[in-house]
PDB file of C-alpha atoms and ligand atoms in Angstrom:
ATOM      1  CA  MET C   1       0.391  27.449 -14.901  1.00  0.00           C
ATOM      2  CA  GLN C   2      -2.453  27.567 -12.529  1.00  0.00           C
ATOM      3  CA  PHE C   3      -5.099  24.917 -12.095  1.00  0.00           C
ATOM      4  CA  ASP C   4      -8.623  25.019 -10.482  1.00  0.00           C
ATOM      5  CA  PRO C   5      -9.507  21.410  -9.751  1.00  0.00           C
ATOM      6  CA  ALA C   6     -13.149  22.385 -10.011  1.00  0.00           C
ATOM      7  CA  THR C   7     -12.988  23.013 -13.604  1.00  0.00           C
ATOM      8  CA  LEU C   8     -11.079  19.731 -14.356  1.00  0.00           C
ATOM      9  CA  PRO C   9     -11.946  16.266 -15.176  1.00  0.00           C
ATOM     10  CA  TRP C  10     -10.956  14.395 -11.913  1.00  0.00           C
ATOM     11  CA  GLN C  11      -8.555  12.241 -14.138  1.00  0.00           C
ATOM     12  CA  ASP C  12      -6.404  15.282 -14.707  1.00  0.00           C
ATOM     13  CA  GLY C  13      -6.627  16.361 -11.125  1.00  0.00           C
ATOM     14  CA  TYR C  14      -5.254  12.818 -10.480  1.00  0.00           C
ATOM     15  CA  LYS C  15      -2.415  13.306 -12.649  1.00  0.00           C
ATOM     16  CA  LEU C  16      -1.440  16.692 -11.314  1.00  0.00           C
ATOM     17  CA  LEU C  17      -1.704  15.286  -7.645  1.00  0.00           C
ATOM     18  CA  THR C  18       0.206  12.024  -8.450  1.00  0.00           C
ATOM     19  CA  GLY C  19       2.953  13.929 -10.229  1.00  0.00           C
ATOM     20  CA  SER C  20       3.295  16.417  -7.350  1.00  0.00           C
ATOM     21  CA  ILE C  21       3.226  14.051  -4.290  1.00  0.00           C
ATOM     22  CA  VAL C  22       6.532  11.890  -5.257  1.00  0.00           C
ATOM     23  CA  PRO C  23       7.788   9.394  -4.485  1.00  0.00           C
ATOM     24  CA  ARG C  24       5.116   7.725  -2.721  1.00  0.00           C
ATOM     25  CA  PRO C  25       5.578   4.386  -0.784  1.00  0.00           C
ATOM     26  CA  ILE C  26       3.584   1.361  -1.781  1.00  0.00           C
ATOM     27  CA  ALA C  27       1.457  -0.635   0.551  1.00  0.00           C
ATOM     28  CA  PHE C  28       1.115  -3.983  -0.960  1.00  0.00           C
ATOM     29  CA  VAL C  29      -2.199  -4.931   0.864  1.00  0.00           C
ATOM     30  CA  SER C  30      -3.334  -8.485   1.534  1.00  0.00           C
ATOM     31  CA  THR C  31      -6.807  -9.327   2.589  1.00  0.00           C
ATOM     32  CA  VAL C  32      -9.385 -12.192   2.539  1.00  0.00           C
ATOM     33  CA  SER C  33     -13.001 -12.102   1.306  1.00  0.00           C
ATOM     34  CA  LYS C  34     -15.845 -13.107   3.537  1.00  0.00           C
ATOM     35  CA  SER C  35     -16.004 -16.298   1.462  1.00  0.00           C
ATOM     36  CA  GLY C  36     -12.385 -16.950   2.072  1.00  0.00           C
ATOM     37  CA  VAL C  37     -10.680 -15.774  -1.351  1.00  0.00           C
ATOM     38  CA  ALA C  38      -7.242 -14.090  -0.464  1.00  0.00           C
ATOM     39  CA  ASN C  39      -6.568 -10.673  -2.343  1.00  0.00           C
ATOM     40  CA  LEU C  40      -3.517  -8.796  -2.922  1.00  0.00           C
ATOM     41  CA  ALA C  41      -3.300  -5.236  -4.286  1.00  0.00           C
ATOM     42  CA  ALA C  42      -0.766  -2.109  -4.264  1.00  0.00           C
ATOM     43  CA  PHE C  43      -1.744   1.282  -2.978  1.00  0.00           C
ATOM     44  CA  SER C  44       0.603   4.233  -3.131  1.00  0.00           C
ATOM     45  CA  PHE C  45      -1.934   6.505  -1.343  1.00  0.00           C
ATOM     46  CA  PHE C  46      -0.187   5.180   1.902  1.00  0.00           C
ATOM     47  CA  THR C  47       1.333   6.695   4.815  1.00  0.00           C
ATOM     48  CA  ALA C  48       1.799   6.190   8.633  1.00  0.00           C
ATOM     49  CA  ALA C  49      -1.102   7.492  10.593  1.00  0.00           C
ATOM     50  CA  SER C  50       0.060   7.439  14.272  1.00  0.00           C
ATOM     51  CA  ALA C  51       2.613   5.977  16.534  1.00  0.00           C
ATOM     52  CA  ASN C  52       0.364   5.599  19.602  1.00  0.00           C
ATOM     53  CA  PRO C  53      -1.589   3.554  18.687  1.00  0.00           C
ATOM     54  CA  LEU C  54       0.759   2.333  15.934  1.00  0.00           C
ATOM     55  CA  ALA C  55      -1.427   3.029  12.676  1.00  0.00           C
ATOM     56  CA  VAL C  56      -1.225   3.190   8.999  1.00  0.00           C
ATOM     57  CA  MET C  57      -3.544   4.686   6.342  1.00  0.00           C
ATOM     58  CA  PHE C  58      -4.012   3.888   2.741  1.00  0.00           C
ATOM     59  CA  THR C  59      -6.801   4.967   0.115  1.00  0.00           C
ATOM     60  CA  PRO C  60      -8.610   2.631  -2.224  1.00  0.00           C
ATOM     61  CA  MET C  61     -10.352   4.768  -4.799  1.00  0.00           C
ATOM     62  CA  ARG C  62     -13.521   3.885  -6.522  1.00  0.00           C
ATOM     63  CA  ARG C  63     -13.135   2.366  -9.920  1.00  0.00           C
ATOM     64  CA  ARG C  64     -14.192   4.342 -13.026  1.00  0.00           C
ATOM     65  CA  ASP C  65     -17.737   2.674 -12.881  1.00  0.00           C
ATOM     66  CA  GLY C  66     -18.030   4.021  -9.393  1.00  0.00           C
ATOM     67  CA  SER C  67     -17.721   0.503  -7.705  1.00  0.00           C
ATOM     68  CA  ARG C  68     -15.424  -0.258  -4.692  1.00  0.00           C
ATOM     69  CA  LYS C  69     -12.238  -2.291  -4.969  1.00  0.00           C
ATOM     70  CA  ASP C  70     -12.076  -5.783  -3.656  1.00  0.00           C
ATOM     71  CA  THR C  71      -9.557  -4.704  -0.907  1.00  0.00           C
ATOM     72  CA  TYR C  72     -12.042  -2.132   0.498  1.00  0.00           C
ATOM     73  CA  GLN C  73     -14.766  -4.550   0.507  1.00  0.00           C
ATOM     74  CA  ASN C  74     -12.733  -7.315   2.137  1.00  0.00           C
ATOM     75  CA  ILE C  75     -11.432  -5.063   5.015  1.00  0.00           C
ATOM     76  CA  VAL C  76     -15.089  -3.728   5.759  1.00  0.00           C
ATOM     77  CA  ALA C  77     -16.244  -7.220   5.722  1.00  0.00           C
ATOM     78  CA  THR C  78     -13.542  -8.858   7.951  1.00  0.00           C
ATOM     79  CA  GLY C  79     -12.037  -5.746   9.747  1.00  0.00           C
ATOM     80  CA  GLU C  80      -8.384  -7.199   9.067  1.00  0.00           C
ATOM     81  CA  PHE C  81      -5.491  -6.530   6.460  1.00  0.00           C
ATOM     82  CA  VAL C  82      -1.959  -6.855   6.209  1.00  0.00           C
ATOM     83  CA  VAL C  83       0.563  -4.154   4.684  1.00  0.00           C
ATOM     84  CA  ASN C  84       3.427  -5.618   3.029  1.00  0.00           C
ATOM     85  CA  VAL C  85       6.519  -3.478   1.977  1.00  0.00           C
ATOM     86  CA  VAL C  86       7.393  -3.708  -1.675  1.00  0.00           C
ATOM     87  CA  THR C  87      11.034  -3.908  -2.469  1.00  0.00           C
ATOM     88  CA  ASP C  88      13.099  -4.369  -5.738  1.00  0.00           C
ATOM     89  CA  ASP C  89      12.765  -8.108  -5.521  1.00  0.00           C
ATOM     90  CA  ILE C  90       8.940  -8.334  -5.782  1.00  0.00           C
ATOM     91  CA  VAL C  91       8.137  -5.258  -7.742  1.00  0.00           C
ATOM     92  CA  LEU C  92       7.462  -7.371 -11.007  1.00  0.00           C
ATOM     93  CA  PRO C  93       5.154  -9.725  -9.091  1.00  0.00           C
ATOM     94  CA  MET C  94       3.550  -6.725  -7.481  1.00  0.00           C
ATOM     95  CA  ASN C  95       2.632  -5.492 -11.046  1.00  0.00           C
ATOM     96  CA  GLU C  96       0.850  -8.731 -11.798  1.00  0.00           C
ATOM     97  CA  THR C  97      -1.653  -7.920  -9.208  1.00  0.00           C
ATOM     98  CA  ALA C  98      -2.534  -4.628 -10.731  1.00  0.00           C
ATOM     99  CA  PRO C  99      -5.219  -5.814 -13.366  1.00  0.00           C
ATOM    100  CA  GLU C 100      -8.737  -5.460 -12.116  1.00  0.00           C
ATOM    101  CA  TYR C 101      -9.453  -9.170 -11.410  1.00  0.00           C
ATOM    102  CA  PRO C 102     -12.888 -10.157 -10.167  1.00  0.00           C
ATOM    103  CA  PRO C 103     -13.192 -10.980  -6.415  1.00  0.00           C
ATOM    104  CA  GLU C 104     -12.920 -14.587  -6.853  1.00  0.00           C
ATOM    105  CA  VAL C 105      -9.225 -14.230  -8.125  1.00  0.00           C
ATOM    106  CA  ASP C 106      -6.616 -14.885  -5.730  1.00  0.00           C
ATOM    107  CA  GLU C 107      -3.822 -12.401  -6.747  1.00  0.00           C
ATOM    108  CA  PHE C 108      -1.282 -14.475  -4.820  1.00  0.00           C
ATOM    109  CA  LEU C 109      -1.572 -17.121  -7.548  1.00  0.00           C
ATOM    110  CA  CYS C 110      -1.538 -14.559 -10.269  1.00  0.00           C
ATOM    111  CA  SER C 111       1.734 -13.034  -8.966  1.00  0.00           C
ATOM    112  CA  GLY C 112       3.567 -16.301  -8.066  1.00  0.00           C
ATOM    113  CA  LEU C 113       4.182 -14.815  -4.488  1.00  0.00           C
ATOM    114  CA  THR C 114       3.809 -16.958  -1.368  1.00  0.00           C
ATOM    115  CA  ALA C 115       0.892 -16.633   0.965  1.00  0.00           C
ATOM    116  CA  ILE C 116       2.015 -17.479   4.594  1.00  0.00           C
ATOM    117  CA  ALA C 117      -0.147 -17.320   7.712  1.00  0.00           C
ATOM    118  CA  SER C 118      -0.054 -14.187   9.678  1.00  0.00           C
ATOM    119  CA  GLU C 119       0.145 -14.277  13.707  1.00  0.00           C
ATOM    120  CA  ARG C 120      -2.664 -12.360  14.833  1.00  0.00           C
ATOM    121  CA  VAL C 121      -4.918 -11.922  11.867  1.00  0.00           C
ATOM    122  CA  ALA C 122      -6.637 -14.477   9.662  1.00  0.00           C
ATOM    123  CA  VAL C 123      -5.205 -12.683   6.495  1.00  0.00           C
ATOM    124  CA  PRO C 124      -1.995 -14.229   4.803  1.00  0.00           C
ATOM    125  CA  ARG C 125       1.116 -12.150   4.548  1.00  0.00           C
ATOM    126  CA  VAL C 126       3.660 -12.031   1.646  1.00  0.00           C
ATOM    127  CA  ALA C 127       6.494 -14.374   2.415  1.00  0.00           C
ATOM    128  CA  GLU C 128       8.942 -12.512   0.069  1.00  0.00           C
ATOM    129  CA  SER C 129       8.317  -9.034   1.559  1.00  0.00           C
ATOM    130  CA  PRO C 130      10.801  -8.236   4.310  1.00  0.00           C
ATOM    131  CA  ILE C 131       8.390  -6.321   6.364  1.00  0.00           C
ATOM    132  CA  SER C 132       4.782  -6.978   7.060  1.00  0.00           C
ATOM    133  CA  MET C 133       2.374  -5.233   9.248  1.00  0.00           C
ATOM    134  CA  GLU C 134      -0.766  -7.042  10.519  1.00  0.00           C
ATOM    135  CA  CYS C 135      -3.545  -4.641  10.888  1.00  0.00           C
ATOM    136  CA  LYS C 136      -7.062  -4.201  12.476  1.00  0.00           C
ATOM    137  CA  LEU C 137      -9.241  -1.894  10.930  1.00  0.00           C
ATOM    138  CA  LEU C 138      -9.960   1.209  13.167  1.00  0.00           C
ATOM    139  CA  GLN C 139     -11.879   3.412  10.752  1.00  0.00           C
ATOM    140  CA  THR C 140     -12.789   4.425   7.253  1.00  0.00           C
ATOM    141  CA  VAL C 141     -13.108   8.022   6.043  1.00  0.00           C
ATOM    142  CA  ASP C 142     -15.159   8.638   2.850  1.00  0.00           C
ATOM    143  CA  VAL C 143     -13.757  11.326   0.758  1.00  0.00           C
ATOM    144  CA  GLY C 144     -16.346  12.473  -1.908  1.00  0.00           C
ATOM    145  CA  GLU C 145     -18.481  10.024  -3.943  1.00  0.00           C
ATOM    146  CA  GLY C 146     -18.544   8.471  -7.443  1.00  0.00           C
ATOM    147  CA  PRO C 147     -15.654   7.503  -9.661  1.00  0.00           C
ATOM    148  CA  GLY C 148     -12.280   8.835  -8.464  1.00  0.00           C
ATOM    149  CA  SER C 149     -13.512   9.240  -4.993  1.00  0.00           C
ATOM    150  CA  ALA C 150     -12.029   7.394  -2.225  1.00  0.00           C
ATOM    151  CA  SER C 151     -12.206   5.820   1.269  1.00  0.00           C
ATOM    152  CA  VAL C 152      -9.123   6.234   3.569  1.00  0.00           C
ATOM    153  CA  VAL C 153      -8.598   3.174   5.343  1.00  0.00           C
ATOM    154  CA  ILE C 154      -6.914   3.536   8.940  1.00  0.00           C
ATOM    155  CA  GLY C 155      -5.774   0.267  10.591  1.00  0.00           C
ATOM    156  CA  GLN C 156      -3.934  -0.355  13.830  1.00  0.00           C
ATOM    157  CA  VAL C 157      -0.699  -2.253  13.503  1.00  0.00           C
ATOM    158  CA  ILE C 158      -1.199  -5.067  16.025  1.00  0.00           C
ATOM    159  CA  TYR C 159       1.913  -7.247  14.878  1.00  0.00           C
ATOM    160  CA  LEU C 160       5.055  -6.566  12.890  1.00  0.00           C
ATOM    161  CA  HIS C 161       7.319  -8.894  10.911  1.00  0.00           C
ATOM    162  CA  VAL C 162      10.800  -7.449  10.071  1.00  0.00           C
ATOM    163  CA  ARG C 163      13.441  -9.457   8.499  1.00  0.00           C
ATOM    164  CA  ASP C 164      16.196 -10.061  11.017  1.00  0.00           C
ATOM    165  CA  ASP C 165      19.025  -8.628   9.147  1.00  0.00           C
ATOM    166  CA  LEU C 166      17.276  -5.276   8.619  1.00  0.00           C
ATOM    167  CA  VAL C 167      16.745  -4.166  12.135  1.00  0.00           C
ATOM    168  CA  GLN C 168      18.873  -3.312  15.248  1.00  0.00           C
ATOM    169  CA  ASP C 169      17.611  -1.460  18.185  1.00  0.00           C
ATOM    170  CA  PHE C 170      14.258  -0.985  16.371  1.00  0.00           C
ATOM    171  CA  LYS C 171      16.170   0.906  13.540  1.00  0.00           C
ATOM    172  CA  ILE C 172      15.461  -0.350   9.965  1.00  0.00           C
ATOM    173  CA  GLU C 173      18.481  -0.132   7.631  1.00  0.00           C
ATOM    174  CA  THR C 174      16.706   1.789   4.764  1.00  0.00           C
ATOM    175  CA  ALA C 175      19.530   1.163   2.259  1.00  0.00           C
ATOM    176  CA  ASP C 176      19.436  -2.592   2.737  1.00  0.00           C
ATOM    177  CA  LEU C 177      15.574  -2.796   2.595  1.00  0.00           C
ATOM    178  CA  HIS C 178      15.629  -1.484  -1.065  1.00  0.00           C
ATOM    179  CA  PRO C 179      12.126  -0.195  -1.100  1.00  0.00           C
ATOM    180  CA  VAL C 180      10.394   0.779  -4.368  1.00  0.00           C
ATOM    181  CA  ALA C 181       8.285   3.840  -4.518  1.00  0.00           C
ATOM    182  CA  ARG C 182       5.816   5.188  -7.101  1.00  0.00           C
ATOM    183  CA  LEU C 183       6.047   8.392  -9.059  1.00  0.00           C
ATOM    184  CA  ALA C 184       3.590   9.485 -11.839  1.00  0.00           C
ATOM    185  CA  GLY C 185       2.024   7.283 -14.369  1.00  0.00           C
ATOM    186  CA  HIS C 186       4.230   4.041 -15.054  1.00  0.00           C
ATOM    187  CA  MET C 187       7.370   5.384 -13.310  1.00  0.00           C
ATOM    188  CA  TYR C 188       8.941   4.176 -10.094  1.00  0.00           C
ATOM    189  CA  THR C 189      11.968   4.976  -8.070  1.00  0.00           C
ATOM    190  CA  ARG C 190      14.441   2.983  -5.871  1.00  0.00           C
ATOM    191  CA  VAL C 191      15.970   3.780  -2.297  1.00  0.00           C
ATOM    192  CA  ASN C 192      19.518   2.362  -1.961  1.00  0.00           C
ATOM    193  CA  SER C 193      22.888   3.362  -0.777  1.00  0.00           C
ATOM    194  CA  THR C 194      23.521   5.861  -3.639  1.00  0.00           C
ATOM    195  CA  THR C 195      20.203   7.899  -3.048  1.00  0.00           C
ATOM    196  CA  VAL C 196      20.033   8.050   0.662  1.00  0.00           C
ATOM    197  CA  PHE C 197      21.695  10.790   2.653  1.00  0.00           C
ATOM    198  CA  GLU C 198      21.913  12.164   6.267  1.00  0.00           C
ATOM    199  CA  LEU C 199      20.729  15.460   7.640  1.00  0.00           C
ATOM    200  CA  ILE C 200      20.988  15.683  11.512  1.00  0.00           C
ATOM    201  CA  ARG C 201      17.853  17.387  12.716  1.00  0.00           C
ATOM    202  CA  LYS C 202      18.401  20.837  13.932  1.00  0.00           C
ATOM    203  CA  THR C 203      17.129  21.276  17.604  1.00  0.00           C
TER     204      THR C 203
HETATM  205  C1  FMN X   1       2.145   0.678  -7.627  1.00  0.00           C
HETATM  206  C2  FMN X   1       0.595   0.806  -7.499  1.00  0.00           C
HETATM  207  C3  FMN X   1      -0.143   1.797  -6.680  1.00  0.00           C
HETATM  208  C4  FMN X   1      -1.375   1.877  -6.793  1.00  0.00           C
HETATM  209  N1  FMN X   1      -2.014   2.735  -5.832  1.00  0.00           N
HETATM  210  C5  FMN X   1      -3.387   2.753  -5.780  1.00  0.00           C
HETATM  211  C6  FMN X   1      -4.086   3.710  -4.701  1.00  0.00           C
HETATM  212  O1  FMN X   1      -3.308   4.269  -4.014  1.00  0.00           O
HETATM  213  N2  FMN X   1      -5.420   3.586  -4.699  1.00  0.00           N
HETATM  214  C7  FMN X   1      -5.968   2.936  -5.442  1.00  0.00           C
HETATM  215  O2  FMN X   1      -7.313   2.845  -5.489  1.00  0.00           O
HETATM  216  N3  FMN X   1      -5.582   2.105  -6.444  1.00  0.00           N
HETATM  217  C8  FMN X   1      -4.167   1.988  -6.570  1.00  0.00           C
HETATM  218  N4  FMN X   1      -3.553   1.270  -7.448  1.00  0.00           N
HETATM  219  C9  FMN X   1      -4.338   0.463  -8.290  1.00  0.00           C
HETATM  220  C10 FMN X   1      -4.914  -0.877  -7.681  1.00  0.00           C
HETATM  221  O3  FMN X   1      -3.763  -1.756  -7.230  1.00  0.00           O
HETATM  222  C11 FMN X   1      -5.834  -1.765  -8.641  1.00  0.00           C
HETATM  223  O4  FMN X   1      -7.000  -1.035  -8.949  1.00  0.00           O
HETATM  224  C12 FMN X   1      -6.134  -3.014  -7.992  1.00  0.00           C
HETATM  225  O5  FMN X   1      -6.726  -3.854  -9.116  1.00  0.00           O
HETATM  226  C13 FMN X   1      -7.112  -3.149  -7.028  1.00  0.00           C
HETATM  227  O6  FMN X   1      -7.325  -4.406  -6.479  1.00  0.00           O
HETATM  228  P1  FMN X   1      -8.595  -4.949  -5.803  1.00  0.00           P
HETATM  229  O7  FMN X   1      -9.933  -4.671  -6.550  1.00  0.00           O
HETATM  230  O8  FMN X   1      -8.327  -6.375  -5.687  1.00  0.00           O
HETATM  231  O9  FMN X   1      -8.546  -4.118  -4.409  1.00  0.00           O
HETATM  232  C14 FMN X   1      -2.034   1.161  -7.649  1.00  0.00           C
HETATM  233  C15 FMN X   1      -1.492   0.243  -8.537  1.00  0.00           C
HETATM  234  C16 FMN X   1      -0.281   0.138  -8.497  1.00  0.00           C
HETATM  235  C17 FMN X   1       0.506  -0.790  -9.351  1.00  0.00           C
END
């Protein structure tokens, strides 16, 4: 089958894209609003952006009514956010943050996850996440306009927390991390010792 996105409703294009780009890692992003309310939301349009400076990027889309998500608004207002890694242990609480709560709702409370102070930003991180990246906003890049359009958020990682047992010589033991990744629709996948394999890079 062939598809021309120009002839499709954006929701169908979204399904094709999210079914094709799999698995996607999940940025569990904490932010704080200008009035001081903490916010927590998951984003699977997420990847590394640069190693020098160390940077990540993720993509809050506009809601169906065309409005901006709280995460985007908070980051633009404060210039800060934290990316927490989602693992097997916290995938259920992560799902509790997914409903579109109004800005005055603190999703740390909805999820039962623990907010602890970060080192370099005024945004709390998720205590239960084994890896958290404290970020300062570098740039946003608008992609389109209206419902389903997006803004790519690029942030410089200015401080990193990695659980002691997961890291040696700066290498993180992926199978022990137990990250969870998103597939299409309601489907997810796991990374563990039965799914990882080694392929020495040809030089
Ligand atoms: C696993 C997962 C991945 C998600 N990925 C994205 C994404 O990449 N972009 C996006 O706009 N929304 C994504 N969402 C939906 C947002 O998490 C959801 O709209 C949330 O309510 C936004 O919260 P906020 O308004 O507090 O920022 C995802 C949800 C889940 C559960």
